[in-house]
CSV table of C-alpha atoms in Angstrom, one decimal:
chain,number,residue,atom,x,y,z
A,26,MET,CA,121.7,139.0,95.6
A,27,SER,CA,119.1,141.5,96.8
A,28,ASP,CA,116.5,140.7,99.4
A,29,ASP,CA,113.8,141.2,96.7
A,30,VAL,CA,115.4,138.6,94.3
A,31,ALA,CA,115.9,136.2,97.2
A,32,ALA,CA,112.3,136.6,98.2
A,33,GLN,CA,111.2,136.0,94.6
A,34,ARG,CA,113.4,132.9,94.4
A,35,TRP,CA,111.8,131.6,97.6
A,36,GLN,CA,108.3,132.2,96.3
A,37,LEU,CA,109.2,130.5,93.0
A,38,LEU,CA,110.5,127.5,94.9
A,39,LEU,CA,107.4,127.4,97.1
A,40,ARG,CA,105.1,127.7,94.1
A,41,HIS,CA,106.7,124.8,92.3
A,42,ARG,CA,107.8,122.6,95.2
A,43,LYS,CA,105.3,119.8,94.6
A,44,MET,CA,106.0,119.6,90.9
A,45,LEU,CA,109.7,119.7,91.6
A,46,ALA,CA,109.5,117.0,94.3
A,47,ASP,CA,107.4,114.8,92.0
A,48,TYR,CA,109.8,115.3,89.1
A,49,VAL,CA,112.9,114.5,91.3
A,50,ARG,CA,111.1,111.3,92.6
A,51,CYS,CA,110.6,110.3,89.0
A,52,ILE,CA,114.2,110.5,88.0
A,53,ALA,CA,116.1,109.8,91.2
A,54,PRO,CA,117.2,106.1,91.8
A,55,THR,CA,115.7,105.9,95.3
A,56,LEU,CA,113.5,107.9,97.6
A,57,PRO,CA,116.2,108.9,100.1
A,58,GLU,CA,118.4,110.0,97.2
A,59,ALA,CA,115.4,112.0,95.8
A,60,GLU,CA,115.0,113.8,99.1
A,61,ASP,CA,118.7,114.7,99.2
A,62,ILE,CA,118.6,115.8,95.5
A,63,PHE,CA,115.5,117.9,96.2
A,64,GLN,CA,117.2,119.7,99.0
A,65,GLU,CA,120.3,120.3,96.9
A,66,VAL,CA,118.2,121.7,94.1
A,67,GLY,CA,116.4,124.0,96.5
A,68,LEU,CA,119.7,125.4,97.7
A,69,LEU,CA,121.0,125.9,94.2
A,70,VAL,CA,117.8,127.7,93.2
A,71,LEU,CA,117.8,130.0,96.2
A,72,ASN,CA,121.5,130.9,95.6
A,73,HIS,CA,121.2,131.2,91.8
A,74,LYS,CA,121.9,134.6,90.4
A,75,THR,CA,120.5,134.5,86.9
A,76,GLY,CA,117.7,131.9,86.6
A,77,PRO,CA,114.2,133.0,85.6
A,78,LEU,CA,111.8,134.6,88.1
A,79,ASP,CA,108.8,134.5,85.9
A,80,LEU,CA,106.3,131.6,86.3
A,81,PRO,CA,105.9,130.6,82.6
A,82,THR,CA,109.5,129.4,82.3
A,83,ALA,CA,110.2,128.5,85.9
A,84,GLY,CA,109.0,124.9,85.8
A,85,ALA,CA,111.2,123.9,82.9
A,86,TRP,CA,114.2,125.7,84.5
A,87,LEU,CA,113.7,124.0,87.8
A,88,ARG,CA,113.4,120.6,86.2
A,89,GLY,CA,116.6,121.4,84.2
A,90,VAL,CA,118.5,122.2,87.5
A,91,ALA,CA,117.1,119.0,89.0
A,92,ARG,CA,118.1,116.9,86.0
A,93,ASN,CA,121.7,118.2,86.2
A,94,VAL,CA,121.9,117.5,89.9
A,95,VAL,CA,120.6,113.9,89.4
A,96,LEU,CA,123.1,113.3,86.6
A,97,GLN,CA,126.0,114.7,88.8
A,98,HIS,CA,124.8,112.5,91.6
A,99,LEU,CA,124.7,109.4,89.5
A,100,ARG,CA,128.2,110.1,88.0
A,101,ALA,CA,129.6,110.7,91.5
A,102,GLN,CA,128.2,107.4,92.7
A,103,GLY,CA,129.5,105.6,89.7
A,104,ARG,CA,126.0,104.7,88.8
A,105,GLN,CA,125.6,106.1,85.3
A,106,ARG,CA,124.7,102.6,84.2
A,107,HIS,CA,121.3,103.0,85.9
A,108,LEU,CA,120.5,105.1,83.0
A,109,SER,CA,121.0,103.2,79.8
A,110,SER,CA,121.1,106.6,78.2
A,111,GLU,CA,119.9,110.0,78.7
A,112,GLU,CA,116.8,109.0,76.6
A,113,ILE,CA,115.0,108.0,79.7
A,114,LEU,CA,115.5,111.5,81.2
A,115,ASP,CA,114.5,113.0,77.9
A,116,LEU,CA,111.3,111.0,77.9
A,117,VAL,CA,110.5,112.1,81.5
A,118,ASP,CA,111.3,115.7,80.5
A,119,ARG,CA,109.0,115.6,77.5
A,120,THR,CA,106.2,114.2,79.6
A,121,TRP,CA,106.6,117.0,82.1
A,122,GLU,CA,106.9,119.7,79.4
A,123,GLU,CA,103.6,118.6,77.9
A,124,GLU,CA,101.9,119.6,81.1
A,125,ASP,CA,103.7,122.9,81.7
A,126,ALA,CA,101.0,124.9,80.0
A,127,GLU,CA,98.6,124.0,82.9
A,128,ALA,CA,100.6,123.5,86.1
A,129,ASP,CA,97.5,123.2,88.1
A,130,ILE,CA,96.7,119.9,86.5
A,131,TRP,CA,99.3,118.3,88.8
A,132,ASN,CA,97.3,119.3,91.8
A,133,ASP,CA,94.2,117.8,90.2
A,134,ARG,CA,96.0,114.6,89.4
A,135,ARG,CA,97.5,114.3,92.9
A,136,ALA,CA,94.0,114.8,94.4
A,137,ALA,CA,92.6,112.2,92.0
A,138,LEU,CA,95.4,109.8,92.8
A,139,THR,CA,94.8,110.3,96.5
A,140,ALA,CA,91.1,109.6,96.1
A,141,CYS,CA,91.7,106.6,93.9
A,142,LEU,CA,94.2,105.1,96.3
A,143,GLN,CA,91.7,105.4,99.2
A,144,GLN,CA,89.3,103.3,97.2
A,145,LEU,CA,91.7,100.4,97.2
A,146,GLY,CA,91.8,97.8,99.9
A,147,SER,CA,94.3,98.2,102.6
A,148,SER,CA,96.4,95.3,101.4
A,149,ASP,CA,96.6,96.8,97.9
A,150,GLN,CA,97.5,100.2,99.4
A,151,GLN,CA,100.3,98.5,101.4
A,152,ILE,CA,101.7,96.8,98.3
A,153,LEU,CA,101.8,100.1,96.4
A,154,LYS,CA,103.3,101.9,99.4
A,155,GLU,CA,106.1,99.3,99.7
A,156,ARG,CA,106.8,99.4,96.0
A,157,TYR,CA,106.7,103.1,95.3
A,158,ALA,CA,107.0,105.0,98.6
A,159,ASP,CA,109.5,102.6,100.2
A,160,GLY,CA,111.2,101.5,97.0
A,161,ALA,CA,110.9,97.8,97.7
A,162,ALA,CA,111.5,95.5,94.8
A,163,SER,CA,108.4,93.5,93.6
A,164,ASP,CA,110.4,90.3,94.3
A,165,ALA,CA,110.9,91.3,98.0
A,166,ILE,CA,107.2,92.1,98.3
A,167,ALA,CA,106.3,88.8,96.7
A,168,GLU,CA,108.5,87.0,99.1
A,169,ARG,CA,107.0,88.7,102.1
A,170,LEU,CA,103.5,87.9,100.9
A,171,ARG,CA,104.5,84.4,99.9
A,172,ARG,CA,103.5,84.9,96.2
A,173,SER,CA,105.5,84.3,93.1
A,174,PRO,CA,107.5,87.3,91.8
A,175,GLU,CA,105.6,87.1,88.5
A,176,ALA,CA,102.3,87.1,90.3
A,177,MET,CA,103.4,90.2,92.3
A,178,ARG,CA,104.5,92.0,89.1
A,179,MET,CA,101.2,91.3,87.5
A,180,LYS,CA,99.3,92.5,90.7
A,181,ILE,CA,101.3,95.7,90.7
A,182,MET,CA,100.7,96.2,87.0
A,183,ARG,CA,96.9,95.7,87.4
A,184,LEU,CA,96.8,98.1,90.4
A,185,ARG,CA,98.6,100.7,88.3
A,186,GLN,CA,96.1,100.2,85.5
A,187,ALA,CA,93.2,100.4,87.8
A,188,LEU,CA,94.6,103.7,89.3
A,189,SER,CA,95.2,105.1,85.9
A,190,ARG,CA,91.6,104.4,84.8
A,191,CYS,CA,90.2,105.8,88.1
A,192,ILE,CA,92.3,109.0,87.7
A,193,SER,CA,91.2,109.4,84.1
A,194,ARG,CA,87.5,109.1,85.1
A,195,ARG,CA,87.9,111.5,88.0
A,196,LEU,CA,89.7,114.1,85.8
A,197,ALA,CA,87.1,113.7,83.0
A,198,THR,CA,84.3,114.2,85.5
A,199,ALA,CA,86.0,117.2,87.1
A,200,MET,CA,86.5,118.8,83.6
A,201,GLY,CA,82.9,118.2,82.8
A,202,ASP,CA,81.6,120.0,85.9
């Protein structure tokens, strides 16, 4: 591979790294596995000889590489059962494809999410961190906080709904400016 193509691949990966990392986190079973998969995808992309170099098709191609790596990982771990079918991955893919037309929206959404998370109380932030960043089960969080598992699931659902509304308001306001 020429140095020019290698440099283009590196730029492509840098340009899409946040989108790719977010996508991998959506489909990987755990955060540590997502990090390993993200690194593997990066190596595959950098060493690939025929993938696209143009930005309009790069996001879909990168997600396809990531999807294949996740499926290989799950099969190798004997954990295909974690996916009742490939329909889940197809749904995630369709969601991401809908937003490909405007890749910058992910930066706007990430900024809105960050701002909305900061509006939550520290205990609510901690619950969401444990659940989504650390991958803790809601039952484990409930036990730690001495709440019922159902109450914790309801709390997390309400926090997600509040964040969703906050993000929608922020994005609507940003588009109106």
